[in-house]
PDB file of C-alpha atoms in Angstrom:
ATOM      1  CA  MET V   1     -21.020  16.471  12.384  1.00  0.00           C
ATOM      2  CA  GLN V   2     -19.276  19.103  10.270  1.00  0.00           C
ATOM      3  CA  GLN V   3     -16.710  17.606   7.943  1.00  0.00           C
ATOM      4  CA  LEU V   4     -14.192  19.005   5.511  1.00  0.00           C
ATOM      5  CA  THR V   5     -14.802  18.047   1.919  1.00  0.00           C
ATOM      6  CA  SER V   6     -12.486  15.555   0.260  1.00  0.00           C
ATOM      7  CA  GLN V   7     -11.166  18.315  -1.997  1.00  0.00           C
ATOM      8  CA  ALA V   8     -10.359  20.600   0.946  1.00  0.00           C
ATOM      9  CA  LEU V   9      -8.564  17.790   2.745  1.00  0.00           C
ATOM     10  CA  GLU V  10      -6.534  16.927  -0.339  1.00  0.00           C
ATOM     11  CA  HIS V  11      -5.105  20.466  -0.467  1.00  0.00           C
ATOM     12  CA  MET V  12      -3.736  19.920   3.023  1.00  0.00           C
ATOM     13  CA  ILE V  13      -1.551  16.967   1.972  1.00  0.00           C
ATOM     14  CA  PRO V  14       2.155  17.857   1.715  1.00  0.00           C
ATOM     15  CA  PRO V  15       4.085  16.162  -1.109  1.00  0.00           C
ATOM     16  CA  PRO V  16       6.607  14.195   0.998  1.00  0.00           C
ATOM     17  CA  THR V  17       5.619  11.281   3.192  1.00  0.00           C
ATOM     18  CA  GLN V  18       6.662  12.042   6.758  1.00  0.00           C
ATOM     19  CA  THR V  19       5.844   8.849   8.639  1.00  0.00           C
ATOM     20  CA  SER V  20       5.776   5.091   8.346  1.00  0.00           C
ATOM     21  CA  ILE V  21       3.626   3.728   5.547  1.00  0.00           C
ATOM     22  CA  LEU V  22       3.999  -0.040   5.271  1.00  0.00           C
ATOM     23  CA  ILE V  23       3.140  -1.721   1.969  1.00  0.00           C
ATOM     24  CA  ILE V  24       2.996  -5.473   2.565  1.00  0.00           C
ATOM     25  CA  GLY V  25       3.064  -8.107  -0.170  1.00  0.00           C
ATOM     26  CA  GLY V  26       0.500 -10.328   1.541  1.00  0.00           C
ATOM     27  CA  ALA V  27       0.664 -13.573   3.539  1.00  0.00           C
ATOM     28  CA  GLU V  28       2.669 -11.856   6.278  1.00  0.00           C
ATOM     29  CA  ASP V  29       3.647 -13.990   9.259  1.00  0.00           C
ATOM     30  CA  LYS V  30       0.765 -13.849  11.727  1.00  0.00           C
ATOM     31  CA  VAL V  31       1.888 -16.667  14.028  1.00  0.00           C
ATOM     32  CA  HIS V  32       5.601 -16.800  14.849  1.00  0.00           C
ATOM     33  CA  GLY V  33       7.900 -13.760  14.826  1.00  0.00           C
ATOM     34  CA  ARG V  34       5.272 -11.489  13.237  1.00  0.00           C
ATOM     35  CA  GLU V  35       8.116  -9.141  12.282  1.00  0.00           C
ATOM     36  CA  ILE V  36       6.145  -6.998   9.849  1.00  0.00           C
ATOM     37  CA  LEU V  37       3.025  -6.715  12.001  1.00  0.00           C
ATOM     38  CA  GLN V  38       5.196  -5.989  15.033  1.00  0.00           C
ATOM     39  CA  THR V  39       6.958  -3.221  13.097  1.00  0.00           C
ATOM     40  CA  PHE V  40       3.626  -1.617  12.244  1.00  0.00           C
ATOM     41  CA  PHE V  41       2.521  -1.946  15.867  1.00  0.00           C
ATOM     42  CA  ASN V  42       5.735  -0.298  17.087  1.00  0.00           C
ATOM     43  CA  ARG V  43       5.485   2.535  14.540  1.00  0.00           C
ATOM     44  CA  ALA V  44       1.896   3.123  15.683  1.00  0.00           C
ATOM     45  CA  GLY V  45       2.962   3.642  19.293  1.00  0.00           C
ATOM     46  CA  GLY V  46       3.566   0.202  20.750  1.00  0.00           C
ATOM     47  CA  ALA V  47       1.761  -0.193  24.074  1.00  0.00           C
ATOM     48  CA  LYS V  48       0.146   3.214  23.491  1.00  0.00           C
ATOM     49  CA  ALA V  49      -1.129   2.225  20.033  1.00  0.00           C
ATOM     50  CA  GLN V  50      -4.751   3.043  19.259  1.00  0.00           C
ATOM     51  CA  LEU V  51      -5.494   1.203  16.053  1.00  0.00           C
ATOM     52  CA  ALA V  52      -8.180   1.065  13.384  1.00  0.00           C
ATOM     53  CA  ILE V  53      -8.544  -2.103  11.321  1.00  0.00           C
ATOM     54  CA  VAL V  54     -10.289  -1.779   7.959  1.00  0.00           C
ATOM     55  CA  PRO V  55     -11.232  -5.283   6.698  1.00  0.00           C
ATOM     56  CA  SER V  56     -13.496  -4.048   3.915  1.00  0.00           C
ATOM     57  CA  ALA V  57     -11.534  -5.658   1.069  1.00  0.00           C
ATOM     58  CA  SER V  58     -12.328  -9.106   2.443  1.00  0.00           C
ATOM     59  CA  ARG V  59     -15.345 -11.245   1.580  1.00  0.00           C
ATOM     60  CA  GLU V  60     -15.480 -12.069   5.289  1.00  0.00           C
ATOM     61  CA  PRO V  61     -14.711  -8.698   6.897  1.00  0.00           C
ATOM     62  CA  GLY V  62     -15.969  -9.761  10.318  1.00  0.00           C
ATOM     63  CA  LEU V  63     -13.605 -12.730  10.550  1.00  0.00           C
ATOM     64  CA  GLN V  64     -10.710 -10.806   9.012  1.00  0.00           C
ATOM     65  CA  GLY V  65     -11.144  -7.897  11.377  1.00  0.00           C
ATOM     66  CA  GLU V  66     -11.313 -10.159  14.409  1.00  0.00           C
ATOM     67  CA  ARG V  67      -8.166 -12.002  13.300  1.00  0.00           C
ATOM     68  CA  TYR V  68      -6.046  -8.857  13.229  1.00  0.00           C
ATOM     69  CA  GLN V  69      -7.730  -7.515  16.354  1.00  0.00           C
ATOM     70  CA  LYS V  70      -6.595 -10.603  18.261  1.00  0.00           C
ATOM     71  CA  ILE V  71      -3.027 -10.238  16.959  1.00  0.00           C
ATOM     72  CA  PHE V  72      -2.701  -6.618  18.005  1.00  0.00           C
ATOM     73  CA  GLU V  73      -4.406  -7.281  21.340  1.00  0.00           C
ATOM     74  CA  GLU V  74      -1.773  -9.936  22.032  1.00  0.00           C
ATOM     75  CA  MET V  75       0.909  -7.378  21.227  1.00  0.00           C
ATOM     76  CA  GLY V  76      -0.605  -5.062  23.836  1.00  0.00           C
ATOM     77  CA  ALA V  77      -2.404  -2.322  21.894  1.00  0.00           C
ATOM     78  CA  LYS V  78      -4.143   0.240  24.086  1.00  0.00           C
ATOM     79  CA  GLU V  79      -7.292   0.352  21.942  1.00  0.00           C
ATOM     80  CA  ILE V  80      -8.527  -1.237  18.724  1.00  0.00           C
ATOM     81  CA  LYS V  81     -11.570  -0.376  16.635  1.00  0.00           C
ATOM     82  CA  ILE V  82     -12.740  -2.307  13.589  1.00  0.00           C
ATOM     83  CA  PHE V  83     -14.046  -0.042  10.833  1.00  0.00           C
ATOM     84  CA  ASP V  84     -16.429  -2.637   9.374  1.00  0.00           C
ATOM     85  CA  ILE V  85     -17.357  -0.710   6.242  1.00  0.00           C
ATOM     86  CA  ARG V  86     -19.686  -2.750   4.013  1.00  0.00           C
ATOM     87  CA  GLU V  87     -21.547   0.131   2.354  1.00  0.00           C
ATOM     88  CA  ARG V  88     -20.269   3.599   1.436  1.00  0.00           C
ATOM     89  CA  HIS V  89     -22.599   5.325   3.886  1.00  0.00           C
ATOM     90  CA  HIS V  90     -20.856   3.463   6.723  1.00  0.00           C
ATOM     91  CA  CYS V  91     -17.922   5.856   6.157  1.00  0.00           C
ATOM     92  CA  GLU V  92     -20.074   8.570   7.742  1.00  0.00           C
ATOM     93  CA  ASN V  93     -19.874   6.901  11.172  1.00  0.00           C
ATOM     94  CA  THR V  94     -19.294   9.798  13.593  1.00  0.00           C
ATOM     95  CA  GLU V  95     -17.546   7.596  16.160  1.00  0.00           C
ATOM     96  CA  TRP V  96     -14.904   6.572  13.622  1.00  0.00           C
ATOM     97  CA  HIS V  97     -14.361  10.170  12.495  1.00  0.00           C
ATOM     98  CA  SER V  98     -13.893  11.251  16.103  1.00  0.00           C
ATOM     99  CA  TYR V  99     -11.439   8.397  16.681  1.00  0.00           C
ATOM    100  CA  LEU V 100      -9.353   9.446  13.683  1.00  0.00           C
ATOM    101  CA  ASP V 101      -9.436  13.101  14.778  1.00  0.00           C
ATOM    102  CA  THR V 102      -8.487  12.575  18.412  1.00  0.00           C
ATOM    103  CA  SER V 103      -6.956   9.193  19.210  1.00  0.00           C
ATOM    104  CA  CYS V 104      -5.996   6.895  16.346  1.00  0.00           C
ATOM    105  CA  THR V 105      -2.262   6.237  15.907  1.00  0.00           C
ATOM    106  CA  GLY V 106      -2.382   3.583  13.186  1.00  0.00           C
ATOM    107  CA  VAL V 107      -4.675   2.208  10.460  1.00  0.00           C
ATOM    108  CA  PHE V 108      -4.365  -1.279   8.969  1.00  0.00           C
ATOM    109  CA  LEU V 109      -5.963  -2.196   5.610  1.00  0.00           C
ATOM    110  CA  THR V 110      -6.418  -5.954   5.233  1.00  0.00           C
ATOM    111  CA  GLY V 111      -6.307  -8.103   2.111  1.00  0.00           C
ATOM    112  CA  GLY V 112      -9.098  -9.166  -0.204  1.00  0.00           C
ATOM    113  CA  ASP V 113     -10.291  -7.384  -3.353  1.00  0.00           C
ATOM    114  CA  GLN V 114      -8.724  -3.995  -4.061  1.00  0.00           C
ATOM    115  CA  LEU V 115     -11.597  -2.940  -6.317  1.00  0.00           C
ATOM    116  CA  ARG V 116     -14.048  -3.567  -3.493  1.00  0.00           C
ATOM    117  CA  LEU V 117     -11.877  -1.595  -1.087  1.00  0.00           C
ATOM    118  CA  TYR V 118     -11.647   1.296  -3.537  1.00  0.00           C
ATOM    119  CA  SER V 119     -15.370   1.339  -4.246  1.00  0.00           C
ATOM    120  CA  LEU V 120     -16.174   1.606  -0.526  1.00  0.00           C
ATOM    121  CA  LEU V 121     -13.555   4.171   0.529  1.00  0.00           C
ATOM    122  CA  ALA V 122     -12.662   6.338  -2.470  1.00  0.00           C
ATOM    123  CA  ASP V 123     -13.590  10.025  -2.299  1.00  0.00           C
ATOM    124  CA  THR V 124     -14.984   9.780   1.227  1.00  0.00           C
ATOM    125  CA  PRO V 125     -14.018  12.211   4.008  1.00  0.00           C
ATOM    126  CA  LEU V 126     -13.060   9.187   6.127  1.00  0.00           C
ATOM    127  CA  MET V 127     -10.449   8.021   3.606  1.00  0.00           C
ATOM    128  CA  SER V 128      -9.207  11.558   3.083  1.00  0.00           C
ATOM    129  CA  LYS V 129      -8.619  11.892   6.830  1.00  0.00           C
ATOM    130  CA  ILE V 130      -6.602   8.671   6.859  1.00  0.00           C
ATOM    131  CA  ARG V 131      -4.559   9.751   3.836  1.00  0.00           C
ATOM    132  CA  VAL V 132      -3.824  13.208   5.226  1.00  0.00           C
ATOM    133  CA  ALA V 133      -2.907  11.915   8.684  1.00  0.00           C
ATOM    134  CA  ALA V 134      -0.560   9.279   7.272  1.00  0.00           C
ATOM    135  CA  ARG V 135       1.224  11.654   4.926  1.00  0.00           C
ATOM    136  CA  GLU V 136       1.528  14.360   7.572  1.00  0.00           C
ATOM    137  CA  GLY V 137       3.072  11.924  10.041  1.00  0.00           C
ATOM    138  CA  ARG V 138       0.223  11.819  12.554  1.00  0.00           C
ATOM    139  CA  MET V 139      -0.394   8.081  12.218  1.00  0.00           C
ATOM    140  CA  ALA V 140       1.156   4.930  10.806  1.00  0.00           C
ATOM    141  CA  LEU V 141      -0.610   3.246   7.901  1.00  0.00           C
ATOM    142  CA  ALA V 142      -0.240  -0.314   6.635  1.00  0.00           C
ATOM    143  CA  GLY V 143      -1.879  -2.291   3.864  1.00  0.00           C
ATOM    144  CA  THR V 144      -1.411  -5.947   2.969  1.00  0.00           C
ATOM    145  CA  SER V 145      -2.184  -7.655  -0.360  1.00  0.00           C
ATOM    146  CA  ALA V 146      -5.242  -5.765  -1.693  1.00  0.00           C
ATOM    147  CA  GLY V 147      -4.563  -3.157   0.998  1.00  0.00           C
ATOM    148  CA  ALA V 148      -1.123  -2.742  -0.569  1.00  0.00           C
ATOM    149  CA  ALA V 149      -2.288  -2.534  -4.189  1.00  0.00           C
ATOM    150  CA  VAL V 150      -4.786   0.210  -3.362  1.00  0.00           C
ATOM    151  CA  MET V 151      -1.987   2.484  -2.060  1.00  0.00           C
ATOM    152  CA  SER V 152      -1.218   3.533  -5.649  1.00  0.00           C
ATOM    153  CA  HIS V 153      -3.002   6.113  -7.783  1.00  0.00           C
ATOM    154  CA  HIS V 154      -2.599   3.961 -10.910  1.00  0.00           C
ATOM    155  CA  MET V 155      -3.647   0.659  -9.338  1.00  0.00           C
ATOM    156  CA  ILE V 156      -3.150  -2.872 -10.610  1.00  0.00           C
ATOM    157  CA  ALA V 157      -6.639  -4.325 -10.323  1.00  0.00           C
ATOM    158  CA  GLY V 158      -5.885  -7.748 -11.804  1.00  0.00           C
ATOM    159  CA  GLY V 159      -4.394  -9.559 -14.746  1.00  0.00           C
ATOM    160  CA  GLY V 160      -2.370 -12.605 -15.689  1.00  0.00           C
ATOM    161  CA  SER V 161       1.102 -13.972 -15.112  1.00  0.00           C
ATOM    162  CA  GLY V 162       3.713 -16.168 -16.728  1.00  0.00           C
ATOM    163  CA  GLU V 163       3.711 -14.402 -20.099  1.00  0.00           C
ATOM    164  CA  SER V 164       5.966 -11.931 -21.850  1.00  0.00           C
ATOM    165  CA  PRO V 165       5.112  -8.314 -21.008  1.00  0.00           C
ATOM    166  CA  ASN V 166       2.106  -7.097 -23.006  1.00  0.00           C
ATOM    167  CA  ARG V 167      -0.598  -4.510 -22.404  1.00  0.00           C
ATOM    168  CA  SER V 168      -3.392  -7.090 -22.091  1.00  0.00           C
ATOM    169  CA  LEU V 169      -1.573  -8.786 -19.205  1.00  0.00           C
ATOM    170  CA  VAL V 170      -2.621  -6.162 -16.655  1.00  0.00           C
ATOM    171  CA  ASP V 171      -5.921  -4.539 -15.713  1.00  0.00           C
ATOM    172  CA  MET V 172      -5.493  -1.016 -14.369  1.00  0.00           C
ATOM    173  CA  ALA V 173      -7.865   1.056 -12.265  1.00  0.00           C
ATOM    174  CA  THR V 174      -7.728   4.041  -9.918  1.00  0.00           C
ATOM    175  CA  GLY V 175      -6.479   3.460  -6.372  1.00  0.00           C
ATOM    176  CA  LEU V 176      -6.705   5.440  -3.148  1.00  0.00           C
ATOM    177  CA  ASP V 177      -3.713   7.630  -4.059  1.00  0.00           C
ATOM    178  CA  ILE V 178      -1.913   7.213  -0.734  1.00  0.00           C
ATOM    179  CA  MET V 179       1.475   6.724  -2.436  1.00  0.00           C
ATOM    180  CA  PRO V 180       0.936   8.167  -5.934  1.00  0.00           C
ATOM    181  CA  GLU V 181       4.643   7.885  -6.743  1.00  0.00           C
ATOM    182  CA  VAL V 182       4.474   4.103  -7.080  1.00  0.00           C
ATOM    183  CA  ILE V 183       2.546   1.277  -8.720  1.00  0.00           C
ATOM    184  CA  VAL V 184       2.348  -1.736  -6.409  1.00  0.00           C
ATOM    185  CA  ASP V 185       2.045  -5.418  -7.232  1.00  0.00           C
ATOM    186  CA  GLN V 186       1.891  -7.997  -4.435  1.00  0.00           C
ATOM    187  CA  HIS V 187       2.467 -11.759  -3.952  1.00  0.00           C
ATOM    188  CA  PHE V 188       5.123 -10.871  -6.480  1.00  0.00           C
ATOM    189  CA  HIS V 189       7.671 -13.626  -7.132  1.00  0.00           C
ATOM    190  CA  ASN V 190       5.307 -16.102  -5.492  1.00  0.00           C
ATOM    191  CA  ARG V 191       2.849 -15.619  -8.369  1.00  0.00           C
ATOM    192  CA  ASN V 192       5.302 -14.765 -11.153  1.00  0.00           C
ATOM    193  CA  ARG V 193       4.119 -11.177 -11.653  1.00  0.00           C
ATOM    194  CA  LEU V 194       7.217  -9.452 -13.027  1.00  0.00           C
ATOM    195  CA  SER V 195       5.802  -9.198 -16.543  1.00  0.00           C
ATOM    196  CA  ARG V 196       2.543  -7.809 -15.164  1.00  0.00           C
ATOM    197  CA  LEU V 197       4.327  -5.026 -13.293  1.00  0.00           C
ATOM    198  CA  ILE V 198       6.500  -4.190 -16.302  1.00  0.00           C
ATOM    199  CA  SER V 199       3.362  -4.020 -18.449  1.00  0.00           C
ATOM    200  CA  ALA V 200       1.790  -1.597 -15.977  1.00  0.00           C
ATOM    201  CA  ILE V 201       4.869   0.612 -15.816  1.00  0.00           C
ATOM    202  CA  THR V 202       5.040   0.799 -19.614  1.00  0.00           C
ATOM    203  CA  SER V 203       1.854   2.878 -19.600  1.00  0.00           C
ATOM    204  CA  HIS V 204       3.014   5.037 -16.670  1.00  0.00           C
ATOM    205  CA  PRO V 205       6.823   5.308 -16.968  1.00  0.00           C
ATOM    206  CA  GLU V 206       6.963   8.273 -14.580  1.00  0.00           C
ATOM    207  CA  ARG V 207       5.869   5.992 -11.710  1.00  0.00           C
ATOM    208  CA  LEU V 208       8.080   3.563  -9.836  1.00  0.00           C
ATOM    209  CA  GLY V 209       7.084  -0.095  -9.967  1.00  0.00           C
ATOM    210  CA  LEU V 210       7.173  -1.995  -6.660  1.00  0.00           C
ATOM    211  CA  GLY V 211       6.820  -5.779  -6.737  1.00  0.00           C
ATOM    212  CA  ILE V 212       6.559  -7.019  -3.158  1.00  0.00           C
ATOM    213  CA  ASP V 213       6.898 -10.687  -2.224  1.00  0.00           C
ATOM    214  CA  GLU V 214       4.797 -12.439   0.383  1.00  0.00           C
ATOM    215  CA  ASP V 215       5.817 -11.903   4.025  1.00  0.00           C
ATOM    216  CA  THR V 216       7.760  -8.858   2.831  1.00  0.00           C
ATOM    217  CA  CYS V 217       7.183  -5.151   3.321  1.00  0.00           C
ATOM    218  CA  ALA V 218       8.326  -1.901   1.739  1.00  0.00           C
ATOM    219  CA  MET V 219       8.280   0.569   4.629  1.00  0.00           C
ATOM    220  CA  PHE V 220       8.299   4.235   3.681  1.00  0.00           C
ATOM    221  CA  GLU V 221       9.648   6.773   6.148  1.00  0.00           C
ATOM    222  CA  ALA V 222      10.853  10.384   6.043  1.00  0.00           C
ATOM    223  CA  GLN V 223      13.111  11.650   3.238  1.00  0.00           C
ATOM    224  CA  GLU V 224      11.211   9.473   0.756  1.00  0.00           C
ATOM    225  CA  LYS V 225      13.150   6.326   1.586  1.00  0.00           C
ATOM    226  CA  LEU V 226      11.771   2.840   1.633  1.00  0.00           C
ATOM    227  CA  LYS V 227      13.274   0.029   3.676  1.00  0.00           C
ATOM    228  CA  VAL V 228      12.709  -3.667   3.049  1.00  0.00           C
ATOM    229  CA  ILE V 229      11.508  -5.859   5.917  1.00  0.00           C
ATOM    230  CA  GLY V 230      10.748  -9.563   5.784  1.00  0.00           C
ATOM    231  CA  LYS V 231      11.707 -12.854   4.224  1.00  0.00           C
ATOM    232  CA  GLY V 232      11.424 -12.067   0.521  1.00  0.00           C
ATOM    233  CA  THR V 233      12.418  -9.249  -1.796  1.00  0.00           C
ATOM    234  CA  VAL V 234      11.089  -6.003  -3.200  1.00  0.00           C
ATOM    235  CA  THR V 235      11.611  -5.650  -6.943  1.00  0.00           C
ATOM    236  CA  ILE V 236      11.875  -2.078  -8.176  1.00  0.00           C
ATOM    237  CA  VAL V 237      11.198  -1.267 -11.821  1.00  0.00           C
ATOM    238  CA  ASP V 238      12.416   2.181 -12.863  1.00  0.00           C
ATOM    239  CA  ALA V 239      11.490   3.349 -16.378  1.00  0.00           C
ATOM    240  CA  THR V 240      12.629   6.979 -16.089  1.00  0.00           C
ATOM    241  CA  GLU V 241      15.606   6.323 -18.396  1.00  0.00           C
ATOM    242  CA  MET V 242      13.745   4.022 -20.784  1.00  0.00           C
ATOM    243  CA  SER V 243      14.964   4.933 -24.260  1.00  0.00           C
ATOM    244  CA  TYR V 244      12.441   3.045 -26.377  1.00  0.00           C
ATOM    245  CA  THR V 245       9.225   1.027 -26.230  1.00  0.00           C
ATOM    246  CA  ASN V 246       7.076  -0.322 -29.029  1.00  0.00           C
ATOM    247  CA  ALA V 247       3.910  -0.039 -26.913  1.00  0.00           C
ATOM    248  CA  SER V 248       2.216   2.423 -29.262  1.00  0.00           C
ATOM    249  CA  LYS V 249       2.998   0.331 -32.345  1.00  0.00           C
ATOM    250  CA  VAL V 250       1.814  -3.159 -31.408  1.00  0.00           C
ATOM    251  CA  GLY V 251      -1.459  -4.777 -30.430  1.00  0.00           C
ATOM    252  CA  ALA V 252      -2.574  -5.183 -26.832  1.00  0.00           C
ATOM    253  CA  ALA V 253      -1.605  -8.875 -26.740  1.00  0.00           C
ATOM    254  CA  ASP V 254       1.699  -8.479 -28.600  1.00  0.00           C
ATOM    255  CA  PRO V 255       5.017  -8.650 -26.707  1.00  0.00           C
ATOM    256  CA  LEU V 256       6.483  -5.347 -25.571  1.00  0.00           C
ATOM    257  CA  SER V 257       9.980  -4.077 -26.249  1.00  0.00           C
ATOM    258  CA  LEU V 258      11.515  -1.887 -23.534  1.00  0.00           C
ATOM    259  CA  PHE V 259      15.062  -0.555 -23.791  1.00  0.00           C
ATOM    260  CA  ASN V 260      17.192   0.638 -20.892  1.00  0.00           C
ATOM    261  CA  LEU V 261      14.751  -0.426 -18.193  1.00  0.00           C
ATOM    262  CA  ARG V 262      16.364  -0.397 -14.746  1.00  0.00           C
ATOM    263  CA  VAL V 263      15.517  -3.142 -12.240  1.00  0.00           C
ATOM    264  CA  HIS V 264      16.678  -3.456  -8.625  1.00  0.00           C
ATOM    265  CA  ILE V 265      16.004  -6.365  -6.278  1.00  0.00           C
ATOM    266  CA  LEU V 266      16.219  -5.482  -2.589  1.00  0.00           C
ATOM    267  CA  SER V 267      16.199  -7.839   0.383  1.00  0.00           C
ATOM    268  CA  HIS V 268      15.823  -7.374   4.130  1.00  0.00           C
ATOM    269  CA  GLY V 269      17.501  -4.209   5.382  1.00  0.00           C
ATOM    270  CA  ASP V 270      18.160  -2.697   1.943  1.00  0.00           C
ATOM    271  CA  GLU V 271      16.863   0.809   1.295  1.00  0.00           C
ATOM    272  CA  TYR V 272      15.868   2.857  -1.727  1.00  0.00           C
ATOM    273  CA  ASN V 273      15.390   6.582  -2.208  1.00  0.00           C
ATOM    274  CA  ILE V 274      12.412   7.117  -4.485  1.00  0.00           C
ATOM    275  CA  ARG V 275      13.402  10.729  -5.191  1.00  0.00           C
ATOM    276  CA  THR V 276      16.993  10.081  -6.276  1.00  0.00           C
ATOM    277  CA  ARG V 277      16.230   6.529  -7.507  1.00  0.00           C
ATOM    278  CA  ILE V 278      19.330   5.232  -5.692  1.00  0.00           C
ATOM    279  CA  PRO V 279      19.418   1.890  -3.803  1.00  0.00           C
ATOM    280  CA  ILE V 280      21.346   1.581  -0.534  1.00  0.00           C
ATOM    281  CA  ALA V 281      22.720  -1.753   0.688  1.00  0.00           C
ATOM    282  CA  SER V 282      21.805  -3.012   4.140  1.00  0.00           C
ATOM    283  CA  GLN V 283      24.204  -1.822   6.857  1.00  0.00           C
ATOM    284  CA  SER V 284      23.599  -4.921   8.975  1.00  0.00           C
ATOM    285  CA  LEU V 285      25.782  -7.268   6.914  1.00  0.00           C
TER     286      LEU V 285
END
């Protein structure tokens, strides 16, 4: 099968995101209302949805894939394929490439280990096709927990919590570059990760920090807006107007000073424009 190179595909990606990309903080409701999963399903075509589930971040990808397959089958998806990628060469599967080229309307990245997910998918034509299709508006894309973290270019790979912000608190790596404008942290307030996200943003102040709680989603649509869905909050850390930090003057484990850091906390229905950096209150109240 003839395939475009990753580099050629990357040149096809337009800067703005044109469709629904759902970044989920993990532990989304899979039993009752399933609001977030139902939103992804609807954005992917509802009863006409032809989905791909990528459970590769999980230590038990077979079980994880089957779990989400059952959920989306119950919702009424037209077709579901599990991309059970356990080695990099599995990304060359011609059936999966054909599915992405001709039929697939939505891809779901499950939770697990974001470094594992990156190591299996990064710089493969399969991942490039998913990235291009999502950013061009030809399919919906969702990632939960590790599948959310890997959306960034500068990815939070791990770290601690419960301390003052410091550079040793966060381990950074390269992500899949689906939403390069942001740095994502998940299970956010549930695991006390505000300092970790601030520490990450200190090294990359041009990026927007997104801290997403469990059973909560930041859904990106056209015009570079995100909308909050779910039971928790999305914390936004904006360092574009930061006037001072001591990061270059102190040791890696020393507390950081950051002046004029802007923080927004958004709940269900609130929106945020990542271009203008302006929050918009929910219209449903």
